[in-house]
């Protein structure tokens, strides 16, 4: 689908590989054209769906397919899926004597808060965690030199045990990495591949569990993600691609293919992160600085918050229980409430939706591929919100089977609850909507934000079906449906800047801070990050930096992130910045208590040229005729909803609900009492009332 004719100019392509579809956003900056490509994903063979999409990019001048592309920016779930499914490389750990169980002890937490049941299996079994003699004290003093003979023997033992990757993690190496560096050099000299991770190279920060977990997961992912990207690069070159392959990070920035292979742990949640970046840019262009985003795919619902035009970052996340990754990430709350989420009635007679999902294979019951359990998509089909005779995007299916949806809902939900089948289908959506609204409250109300002051922007294939319900549940006054909601993450790949983050532990009282040393550290991090930017071979319009300090009052255990400028890198400037940040977080300062600086954080951002979002604007000038009407069950009764081809609506067009707006990558359901207006960029702005 194209907003303008394709020209002979090189293309920039964003690629997001999801569980059901692989989405591509194709931008021709010179020609002012943009279009989307959507193909089915191949689970376990993600590169196949990727390459199928590239092949469909089409002819461009004297080059075809990959040869016409200048830059590919990839949001990948390969690393995340590998961790969730534990399909990672066999990995070993070489660590300080007495600390082999750090990975297993964690923070003395447990999977279930209440009760005594629950277990945890670390990603590296105990027999592959080998201790060696060495010791560095917390102040950086080398108490015991590393025994390199033991290190080499440990490495050989791990190789004999079939390990493909290894992590070297020494206690207190953040304070002085000399022992760890010597050990890593010895391991790399005999290890048969490049899959050797030094914990301080990934995370030179205090707190042994978080450092060990992050570095170990990085090591376990290196063969998986590195191998995937190597195969991808090979296949692209075979198709004539000679440009840059870049990868989206979890922080919303991008990195080179080589950096992604070296530090693959930073690719966790990269697809949803790219979607948030796109939403923030679209919202700013539409005049909304504050927006809550909701990405509804086939399996999950991912929620994030953008305040003041900027996405919120967190210092760490858990991929699942015990799998902690401490790396800057866009804050995303994920729940099992996607289109494929399975509805069931539990032993207590309560209706549940998710977290189990039918996924893309076999998919919802209406796909006709063998699943007999009802899903959220089945409920939307049965209630008429998705036209059963309409092809599913990307060529996955020619039509859906409403009869199979009714059969599944009737047997597993309607009969156990004593409901009529359509009432049961609406109950499924009510429960799913309540779960999604709860996730929105987590990222807004529970973090001190009033959702009524935010717009709501749904994306993903299923988000726009529930936009009005979310506005009702949460109280947002405006909904913003992007021009191409089903490929928003792919669009975000094209829009993202290149970003590199670094951290160093200082662990110093503010009163005794060596300011000259701090400035020198900032400059060293700036140069290291700039080297990473330069190595990518990407053109930037400008480069900017972000300097932050993790600070706390003496006696506290949790830090506050304090942004500072270079001009404020002195004791008074840092003290003022800390007080302002603490007051903003907690409403007051604690006068008279000494302050401590724990970590220095630095980010260097290469700002890529931004394309004009007006390329997404509708080209139509007149209101199209409706496609007809469709019977839709809503609020316990049937309605006649008018149907439109959404992409044919001109700027300024207004559609009143009940209405269904269809496009290849999603369906928008406008409830009665809601209306939508097309803005100058092609977004549909939804409000309640006339």
XYZ file of C-alpha atoms in Angstrom:
690
model
C 0.000 0.000 0.000
C 1.608 3.260 -1.073
C 0.993 6.911 -0.377
C 2.918 7.910 -3.497
C 4.577 6.345 -6.472
C 7.888 4.647 -5.813
C 10.944 6.432 -7.185
C 14.474 5.343 -7.983
C 15.927 6.697 -4.746
C 17.466 4.300 -2.201
C 15.025 3.158 0.461
C 15.092 3.026 4.251
C 13.236 -0.025 5.567
C 12.126 -0.731 9.135
C 11.468 -4.411 9.889
C 9.645 -5.699 12.966
C 9.354 -9.475 13.318
C 6.366 -10.390 15.472
C 4.920 -13.721 16.514
C 2.226 -13.646 13.821
C 3.381 -11.115 11.226
C 6.590 -9.578 9.982
C 5.943 -5.898 9.313
C 7.957 -3.619 7.048
C 7.729 0.151 6.730
C 9.334 1.332 3.489
C 10.413 4.977 3.233
C 11.629 6.789 0.132
C 12.762 10.105 1.622
C 13.748 11.696 -1.667
C 10.494 10.773 -3.378
C 8.281 11.606 -0.395
C 6.722 8.143 -0.431
C 5.949 5.574 2.236
C 4.294 2.186 2.102
C 3.897 -0.920 4.194
C 4.537 -4.612 3.614
C 3.090 -7.318 5.843
C 3.958 -11.019 5.579
C 3.379 -14.008 7.893
C 6.181 -14.761 10.349
C 7.790 -18.175 10.557
C 8.225 -19.101 14.223
C 11.673 -20.497 14.854
C 12.829 -19.335 11.427
C 12.426 -15.582 11.849
C 14.904 -14.861 9.057
C 12.560 -16.479 6.521
C 9.725 -14.046 7.213
C 12.241 -11.194 7.217
C 13.594 -12.129 3.793
C 10.101 -12.753 2.389
C 9.245 -9.203 3.350
C 12.417 -7.814 1.795
C 11.632 -9.633 -1.446
C 8.264 -7.870 -1.517
C 9.755 -4.408 -1.134
C 9.527 -4.348 -4.927
C 11.283 -2.953 -7.951
C 12.997 0.422 -7.662
C 14.675 1.882 -10.734
C 17.538 -0.268 -11.956
C 17.694 -2.243 -8.740
C 15.258 -4.735 -7.272
C 14.492 -5.977 -3.789
C 17.377 -5.663 -1.337
C 19.587 -3.902 -3.894
C 17.287 -0.874 -3.772
C 17.636 -0.487 0.012
C 20.181 1.848 1.588
C 19.466 1.084 5.255
C 17.574 -1.654 7.107
C 16.670 -1.075 10.759
C 15.518 -4.245 12.491
C 13.463 -4.644 15.660
C 14.001 -8.233 16.704
C 12.370 -10.528 19.243
C 14.866 -13.336 18.661
C 16.688 -12.683 21.933
C 13.528 -12.226 23.991
C 11.921 -15.383 22.612
C 15.103 -17.374 23.192
C 15.127 -16.355 26.870
C 11.413 -16.944 27.393
C 11.622 -20.386 25.784
C 15.081 -21.048 27.291
C 16.395 -21.903 23.854
C 19.776 -20.311 24.486
C 23.314 -21.545 24.060
C 24.838 -23.891 26.623
C 26.778 -21.441 28.762
C 29.311 -21.600 31.571
C 30.392 -19.141 34.263
C 33.894 -18.601 35.676
C 33.620 -16.708 38.956
C 35.326 -15.845 42.235
C 35.648 -18.593 44.816
C 32.579 -18.556 47.041
C 30.273 -16.818 44.559
C 29.106 -19.549 42.184
C 25.543 -19.346 43.550
C 24.939 -15.611 43.059
C 22.850 -16.367 39.968
C 20.646 -18.780 41.932
C 20.302 -16.835 45.178
C 19.135 -13.678 43.367
C 17.652 -11.129 45.822
C 16.099 -13.792 48.051
C 12.850 -13.327 46.161
C 10.474 -16.041 44.976
C 8.082 -16.589 42.065
C 4.930 -16.498 44.256
C 4.730 -13.897 47.003
C 2.526 -16.042 49.241
C 2.958 -19.670 50.212
C 5.998 -21.901 50.159
C 5.650 -23.319 46.679
C 7.581 -22.267 43.596
C 10.944 -23.029 42.109
C 13.559 -21.396 39.919
C 15.997 -22.959 37.505
C 18.910 -20.653 36.621
C 19.919 -20.317 32.992
C 23.309 -21.888 33.874
C 23.268 -25.112 35.961
C 25.521 -25.308 38.997
C 27.983 -27.775 37.484
C 28.774 -25.226 34.760
C 29.536 -22.478 37.292
C 33.227 -22.874 38.170
C 35.119 -20.980 40.877
C 38.705 -19.708 40.660
C 40.927 -17.991 43.216
C 40.943 -14.176 43.008
C 39.634 -11.322 45.138
C 39.167 -7.596 44.727
C 37.873 -5.593 47.689
C 34.978 -3.142 47.485
C 37.378 -0.187 47.366
C 39.181 -1.654 44.329
C 42.183 -3.033 46.198
C 43.453 -6.296 44.726
C 43.543 -8.646 47.701
C 44.373 -11.794 45.693
C 45.681 -11.924 42.122
C 43.743 -14.145 39.764
C 45.123 -17.643 39.294
C 45.319 -17.868 35.483
C 46.129 -21.573 35.549
C 42.804 -22.196 37.299
C 41.056 -19.929 34.782
C 42.461 -21.858 31.814
C 41.567 -25.188 33.433
C 38.011 -23.946 34.076
C 37.647 -22.853 30.467
C 38.784 -26.253 29.204
C 36.363 -27.994 31.570
C 33.469 -25.905 30.206
C 34.463 -26.646 26.624
C 34.591 -30.357 27.365
C 31.080 -30.020 28.863
C 29.822 -28.684 25.536
C 29.579 -24.984 26.351
C 29.296 -22.618 23.374
C 29.635 -19.454 25.449
C 31.165 -18.371 28.740
C 30.762 -15.470 31.153
C 33.609 -14.302 33.388
C 32.153 -12.667 36.482
C 34.366 -11.612 39.400
C 33.076 -10.046 42.583
C 33.788 -6.287 42.971
C 35.261 -6.112 39.466
C 33.208 -2.937 38.947
C 35.611 -1.218 41.399
C 38.743 -2.581 39.692
C 38.442 -4.880 36.665
C 42.117 -5.869 36.430
C 41.655 -9.480 37.594
C 38.609 -9.977 35.407
C 40.362 -8.473 32.387
C 43.356 -10.799 32.810
C 41.070 -13.813 33.149
C 39.031 -12.839 30.065
C 42.197 -12.455 28.010
C 43.289 -15.956 29.065
C 39.881 -17.447 28.182
C 39.699 -15.696 24.812
C 43.135 -17.061 23.930
C 41.858 -20.634 24.025
C 38.091 -20.294 23.411
C 37.220 -21.445 19.869
C 34.755 -18.613 19.115
C 34.068 -15.020 20.127
C 31.336 -15.858 22.649
C 33.240 -14.758 25.747
C 31.538 -12.141 27.929
C 33.299 -10.084 30.578
C 30.726 -8.946 33.143
C 32.300 -5.510 33.566
C 32.294 -4.933 29.793
C 28.519 -5.405 29.801
C 27.710 -3.792 33.172
C 30.495 -2.180 35.272
C 28.049 -1.408 38.088
C 27.710 -2.294 41.769
C 25.271 -5.088 42.853
C 26.593 -8.531 42.120
C 23.360 -10.334 41.184
C 22.222 -7.798 38.596
C 25.706 -7.719 37.051
C 25.990 -11.511 36.998
C 22.486 -12.009 35.588
C 22.859 -9.405 32.833
C 26.287 -10.640 31.757
C 25.286 -14.323 31.852
C 22.169 -13.720 29.762
C 24.322 -11.766 27.318
C 26.714 -14.706 26.989
C 23.849 -17.171 26.513
C 22.376 -14.998 23.743
C 25.575 -14.322 21.808
C 25.487 -17.506 19.679
C 21.709 -17.173 19.164
C 21.423 -13.504 18.214
C 24.866 -13.286 16.651
C 24.167 -16.348 14.517
C 20.770 -14.998 13.472
C 22.185 -11.623 12.432
C 25.094 -13.260 10.597
C 22.698 -15.433 8.583
C 20.503 -12.439 7.914
C 23.423 -10.373 6.668
C 24.559 -13.236 4.433
C 21.093 -13.662 2.911
C 20.743 -9.930 2.363
C 24.067 -9.731 0.563
C 22.994 -12.643 -1.626
C 20.016 -10.504 -2.679
C 22.271 -7.565 -3.511
C 22.020 -5.570 -0.291
C 25.074 -3.387 0.220
C 23.806 -0.924 2.823
C 23.787 -0.736 6.614
C 21.970 -3.275 8.797
C 21.097 -1.668 12.137
C 19.303 -3.152 15.153
C 16.900 -1.520 17.624
C 17.876 -1.529 21.286
C 15.601 -1.825 24.286
C 16.256 1.841 25.101
C 14.607 2.910 21.842
C 17.877 3.725 20.098
C 19.627 1.717 17.412
C 23.034 0.096 17.170
C 25.203 -1.511 14.536
C 24.877 -5.182 13.661
C 28.263 -5.879 15.254
C 27.332 -4.174 18.528
C 24.082 -6.153 18.621
C 26.087 -9.368 18.237
C 28.503 -8.331 20.999
C 25.834 -7.134 23.448
C 22.654 -8.993 22.406
C 21.069 -8.587 25.847
C 20.331 -4.995 24.809
C 17.932 -6.239 22.124
C 15.401 -7.590 24.639
C 11.985 -5.997 23.984
C 13.392 -4.046 21.031
C 10.231 -4.429 18.911
C 7.827 -2.871 21.449
C 10.446 -0.187 22.208
C 10.498 0.868 18.555
C 6.716 1.159 18.621
C 6.858 3.512 21.600
C 9.419 5.701 19.819
C 7.093 5.978 16.806
C 4.093 6.766 19.011
C 5.998 9.528 20.809
C 6.974 11.134 17.490
C 3.475 10.817 16.011
C 1.883 12.241 19.168
C 4.266 15.226 19.238
C 3.526 15.965 15.581
C -0.211 15.746 16.305
C 0.102 18.199 19.199
C 0.028 15.759 22.139
C 3.000 15.751 24.524
C 1.484 13.164 26.892
C 0.304 9.815 25.583
C -0.195 6.269 26.857
C 0.608 3.642 24.222
C -0.945 0.183 23.963
C 0.493 -2.425 21.600
C -1.951 -5.309 21.188
C -0.578 -8.185 19.168
C -1.447 -11.847 18.962
C -0.136 -12.846 22.387
C 0.449 -9.802 24.573
C -0.582 -6.253 25.355
C 2.402 -3.936 25.904
C 1.792 -0.582 27.582
C 4.121 2.381 27.962
C 3.860 6.035 28.903
C 5.244 9.079 27.110
C 5.350 12.246 29.243
C 6.479 15.599 27.924
C 7.154 14.044 24.542
C 9.746 11.596 25.912
C 9.428 7.863 26.576
C 10.099 6.738 30.149
C 13.272 4.706 30.715
C 13.952 2.213 33.497
C 17.331 0.946 34.651
C 16.387 -2.725 34.523
C 13.666 -5.223 33.756
C 12.878 -8.908 34.266
C 12.320 -10.980 31.146
C 10.697 -13.502 33.459
C 11.205 -14.388 37.109
C 14.907 -14.485 37.964
C 16.037 -13.311 34.504
C 17.049 -9.756 35.347
C 18.546 -7.500 32.696
C 20.048 -4.284 34.027
C 20.310 -2.057 31.001
C 18.439 1.139 30.105
C 15.066 0.138 28.677
C 11.867 1.887 27.742
C 9.421 1.148 30.545
C 6.929 -1.356 29.176
C 4.256 -3.229 31.139
C 3.319 -6.509 29.444
C 0.286 -8.711 30.106
C -1.149 -11.748 28.317
C -4.083 -10.060 26.576
C -3.553 -10.322 22.842
C -5.863 -11.361 20.047
C -4.890 -15.001 20.548
C -5.340 -15.003 24.334
C -7.523 -17.980 25.338
C -10.709 -17.495 27.348
C -11.756 -20.125 29.904
C -13.904 -20.611 32.989
C -11.883 -21.655 36.030
C -12.866 -24.116 38.784
C -14.470 -21.294 40.752
C -16.738 -20.357 37.856
C -14.848 -17.166 36.990
C -14.134 -16.134 33.414
C -10.413 -15.787 32.683
C -8.653 -14.420 29.605
C -5.001 -15.358 29.050
C -2.158 -15.605 29.685
C -2.192 -18.765 27.532
C -2.401 -17.937 23.846
C -3.252 -19.759 20.639
C -0.537 -17.683 18.925
C -0.362 -17.736 15.148
C -0.168 -21.533 14.952
C -2.771 -22.939 15.255
C -4.245 -19.505 15.998
C -7.782 -18.576 17.141
C -10.592 -21.056 16.517
C -11.895 -18.929 13.629
C -8.635 -19.610 11.736
C -9.837 -23.179 11.208
C -6.434 -24.678 11.963
C -7.362 -27.055 14.742
C -7.629 -24.880 17.856
C -10.990 -25.429 19.569
C -10.537 -22.950 22.450
C -12.081 -19.458 22.228
C -9.873 -16.360 22.001
C -10.280 -12.579 22.024
C -10.178 -12.587 18.216
C -12.981 -15.164 18.111
C -15.111 -12.869 20.283
C -14.457 -9.882 17.992
C -15.351 -11.956 14.919
C -18.549 -13.369 16.424
C -19.703 -9.904 17.521
C -19.173 -8.503 14.031
C -16.298 -6.163 14.884
C -14.036 -8.056 12.486
C -15.633 -8.955 9.162
C -15.252 -12.724 8.763
C -15.114 -12.473 4.963
C -12.264 -9.966 5.032
C -8.757 -11.335 4.330
C -6.354 -11.294 7.236
C -3.395 -8.977 6.563
C -0.215 -10.313 5.007
C -1.933 -13.140 3.181
C -2.199 -15.337 6.274
C -5.844 -16.285 5.615
C -8.437 -15.470 2.958
C -11.314 -15.450 5.460
C -12.281 -16.328 9.011
C -14.890 -18.833 10.204
C -17.451 -17.189 12.507
C -19.164 -20.553 12.985
C -16.069 -22.087 14.563
C -15.719 -19.012 16.788
C -19.328 -19.416 17.961
C -18.809 -23.126 18.606
C -15.688 -22.546 20.715
C -17.249 -19.732 22.756
C -20.476 -21.652 23.211
C -18.797 -24.791 24.542
C -16.105 -23.274 26.748
C -17.652 -20.008 27.989
C -21.375 -19.668 27.266
C -22.429 -23.141 28.506
C -20.396 -23.091 31.772
C -21.662 -19.581 32.608
C -25.249 -20.110 31.417
C -25.029 -17.231 28.922
C -26.237 -16.727 25.386
C -23.251 -17.074 23.042
C -23.074 -13.386 22.042
C -23.342 -12.292 25.656
C -20.514 -14.717 26.452
C -18.380 -13.235 23.648
C -18.961 -9.730 25.003
C -18.036 -10.986 28.480
C -14.696 -12.194 27.071
C -13.999 -8.711 25.711
C -15.082 -7.096 28.983
C -12.566 -9.171 30.941
C -9.800 -8.548 28.381
C -10.526 -4.808 28.423
C -10.396 -4.752 32.228
C -6.978 -6.444 32.177
C -5.659 -3.985 29.601
C -7.042 -1.011 31.536
C -5.290 -2.348 34.634
C -1.967 -2.346 32.779
C -2.558 1.263 31.728
C -3.200 2.229 35.352
C 0.090 0.590 36.362
C 2.124 2.832 34.037
C 0.076 5.948 34.825
C -1.727 6.166 38.176
C 0.750 3.975 40.076
C 3.596 6.198 38.835
C 1.923 9.443 39.793
C 0.289 10.361 36.473
C -3.380 11.166 35.881
C -4.458 9.230 32.756
C -7.125 11.879 32.095
C -4.275 14.212 31.142
C -2.974 11.750 28.546
C -4.173 10.707 25.117
C -4.376 6.988 24.387
C -2.632 5.625 21.291
C -3.337 1.984 20.369
C -1.202 0.140 17.869
C -0.492 -3.408 16.815
C -2.971 -5.453 14.848
C -5.657 -5.543 17.564
C -5.257 -2.300 19.489
C -7.699 -0.186 17.466
C -10.540 -2.669 18.058
C -10.452 -1.749 21.747
C -9.598 1.968 21.638
C -13.041 3.220 22.716
C -13.255 0.644 25.514
C -9.875 1.757 26.856
C -10.924 5.405 26.766
C -14.060 4.551 28.745
C -12.263 2.335 31.250
C -9.342 4.672 31.973
C -10.908 8.079 31.396
C -8.691 9.434 28.629
C -10.424 12.115 26.582
C -8.681 11.521 23.242
C -7.687 8.427 21.312
C -5.092 8.622 18.544
C -5.053 5.807 16.002
C -1.923 6.146 13.817
C -2.154 5.944 10.042
C -0.679 2.418 10.009
C -1.200 1.049 13.545
C -0.369 -2.536 12.590
C 3.173 -1.583 11.520
C 3.943 1.111 14.093
C 6.928 -0.790 15.479
C 8.392 -1.054 11.968
C 7.821 2.689 11.551
C 9.636 3.282 14.843
C 12.651 1.390 13.492
C 12.947 3.980 10.726
C 12.535 6.903 13.136
C 14.873 5.804 15.948
C 18.156 7.583 16.653
C 21.395 5.735 17.314
C 22.101 5.582 21.035
C 24.799 4.104 23.244
C 24.575 3.978 27.045
C 27.350 3.433 29.565
C 27.460 3.265 33.339
C 30.216 3.366 35.968
C 29.926 2.957 39.724
C 31.392 5.840 41.764
C 30.085 5.034 45.284
C 31.338 8.304 46.759
C 29.931 10.825 49.260
C 28.995 14.051 47.502
C 30.922 16.046 50.088
C 34.157 14.201 49.191
C 33.579 14.020 45.436
C 36.654 14.411 43.243
C 35.119 16.716 40.618
C 38.104 16.511 38.274
C 37.904 12.713 38.317
C 34.158 12.859 37.588
C 34.676 15.164 34.603
C 37.448 12.883 33.315
C 35.151 9.857 33.603
C 32.407 11.644 31.683
C 34.834 12.533 28.922
C 36.136 8.952 28.727
C 32.589 7.597 28.422
C 31.788 10.231 25.789
C 34.766 9.175 23.681
C 33.954 5.464 24.028
C 30.327 6.012 23.008
C 31.341 8.268 20.128
C 33.623 5.514 18.840
C 30.602 3.198 18.785
C 28.615 5.810 16.842
C 31.422 6.327 14.341
C 31.788 2.589 13.718
C 28.195 2.267 12.496
C 28.790 4.234 9.284
C 25.538 6.187 9.707
C 24.970 9.867 8.920
C 23.787 12.015 11.832
C 22.285 15.486 11.829
C 23.683 16.145 15.297
C 24.995 14.415 18.397
C 23.707 15.027 21.906
C 24.519 13.591 25.308
C 22.643 12.693 28.469
C 24.453 12.694 31.832
C 22.747 11.259 34.908
C 23.808 10.328 38.431
C 22.210 7.652 40.612
C 22.049 9.307 44.047
C 20.558 8.704 47.489
C 20.643 9.871 51.059
C 23.028 7.920 53.282
C 21.096 5.042 54.834
C 18.801 4.522 51.853
C 19.082 1.567 49.474
C 17.194 2.847 46.418
C 18.574 5.601 44.236
C 17.046 8.547 42.402
C 18.180 9.212 38.856
C 19.433 12.801 38.638
C 19.979 14.469 35.241
C 22.834 16.984 35.192
C 24.454 19.126 32.531
C 28.171 19.451 31.951
C 28.043 22.944 33.446
C 26.572 21.511 36.651
C 29.306 18.910 37.215
C 30.415 20.412 40.523
C 29.290 19.823 44.108
C 26.794 22.703 44.342
C 25.299 21.984 40.925
C 24.928 18.281 41.677
C 23.417 18.990 45.115
C 20.805 21.321 43.597
C 19.965 18.814 40.865
C 19.560 15.999 43.416
C 17.269 18.042 45.638
C 15.079 18.979 42.656
C 14.879 15.353 41.463
C 14.147 14.049 44.972
C 11.409 16.635 45.541
C 9.821 15.736 42.213
C 9.832 12.041 43.120
C 8.789 12.240 46.789
C 7.435 15.751 47.388
C 10.095 16.764 49.913
C 13.821 16.787 50.612
C 15.566 15.368 53.719
C 17.596 18.301 54.992
C 20.731 17.609 56.985
C 21.297 14.048 55.773
C 24.505 13.405 53.769
C 24.145 12.513 50.097
C 25.972 9.774 48.197
C 26.584 9.268 44.474
C 26.369 5.621 43.466
C 26.594 5.536 39.656
C 27.436 7.742 36.708
C 25.279 7.120 33.628
C 26.111 8.470 30.209
C 24.262 8.241 26.904
C 25.429 9.586 23.557
C 22.765 9.934 20.894
C 23.379 10.268 17.173
C 20.323 12.104 15.848
C 19.368 10.651 12.471
C 17.632 12.726 9.791
C 13.913 12.826 10.458
C 11.455 12.296 7.651
C 8.414 14.486 7.323
C 5.404 12.666 8.762
C 3.271 14.396 6.168
C 4.254 11.577 3.786
C 1.665 9.557 5.710
C -1.100 12.094 5.085
C -4.122 11.018 3.018
C -4.078 11.947 -0.657
C -7.854 11.744 -1.031
C -9.803 15.007 -1.209
C -13.399 13.786 -1.063
C -15.292 11.673 1.429
C -15.604 8.128 0.047
C -18.851 6.238 -0.117
C -19.352 3.709 2.697
C -18.509 0.087 1.992
C -21.899 -0.817 3.447
C -23.125 -1.630 6.925
C -22.317 -4.413 9.340
C -24.286 -5.815 12.248
C -22.303 -5.421 15.473
C -23.241 -6.661 18.939
C -22.408 -4.060 21.599
C -23.689 -3.369 25.129
C -26.199 -6.199 24.919
C -27.839 -5.241 21.631
C -27.277 -5.232 17.871
C -26.260 -2.092 15.972
C -25.924 -1.269 12.286
C -22.359 -0.008 11.944
C -21.324 1.871 8.810
C -18.138 0.513 7.169
C -15.409 2.639 5.571
C -12.027 2.019 3.983
C -10.004 3.966 6.538
C -7.119 4.912 4.230
C -9.545 6.501 1.731
C -10.773 9.062 4.267
C -9.513 12.601 3.495
C -8.031 15.075 5.968
C -10.814 16.580 8.054
C -13.244 13.707 7.501
C -15.420 12.877 10.505
C -17.022 9.502 11.176
C -19.561 8.959 13.956
C -19.998 5.627 15.690
C -21.141 2.966 15.487
C -18.676 2.502 12.650
C -16.004 0.107 11.440
C -12.952 1.450 9.633
C -10.970 -1.222 7.804
C -7.417 -1.325 6.480
C -4.998 -4.123 5.690
C -3.107 -3.985 8.991
C -5.959 -3.412 11.469
C -9.661 -2.715 12.077
C -10.954 0.278 14.057
C -14.196 -0.144 16.007
C -15.920 3.152 16.847
C -18.522 2.568 19.529
C -21.807 4.520 19.682
C -21.246 7.949 21.321
C -17.710 8.102 19.901
C -16.540 9.855 16.742
C -13.275 10.081 14.842
C -11.701 12.899 12.834
C -8.784 12.530 10.393
C -6.024 15.034 11.167
C -3.470 16.529 8.777
C -1.078 13.583 9.224
C -3.689 10.888 8.653
C -4.174 9.983 12.326
C -7.719 9.294 13.497
C -8.436 11.450 16.563
C -11.229 9.846 18.577
C -13.364 11.697 21.097
C -16.466 10.831 23.078
C -19.644 12.704 22.197
C -20.752 14.524 19.060
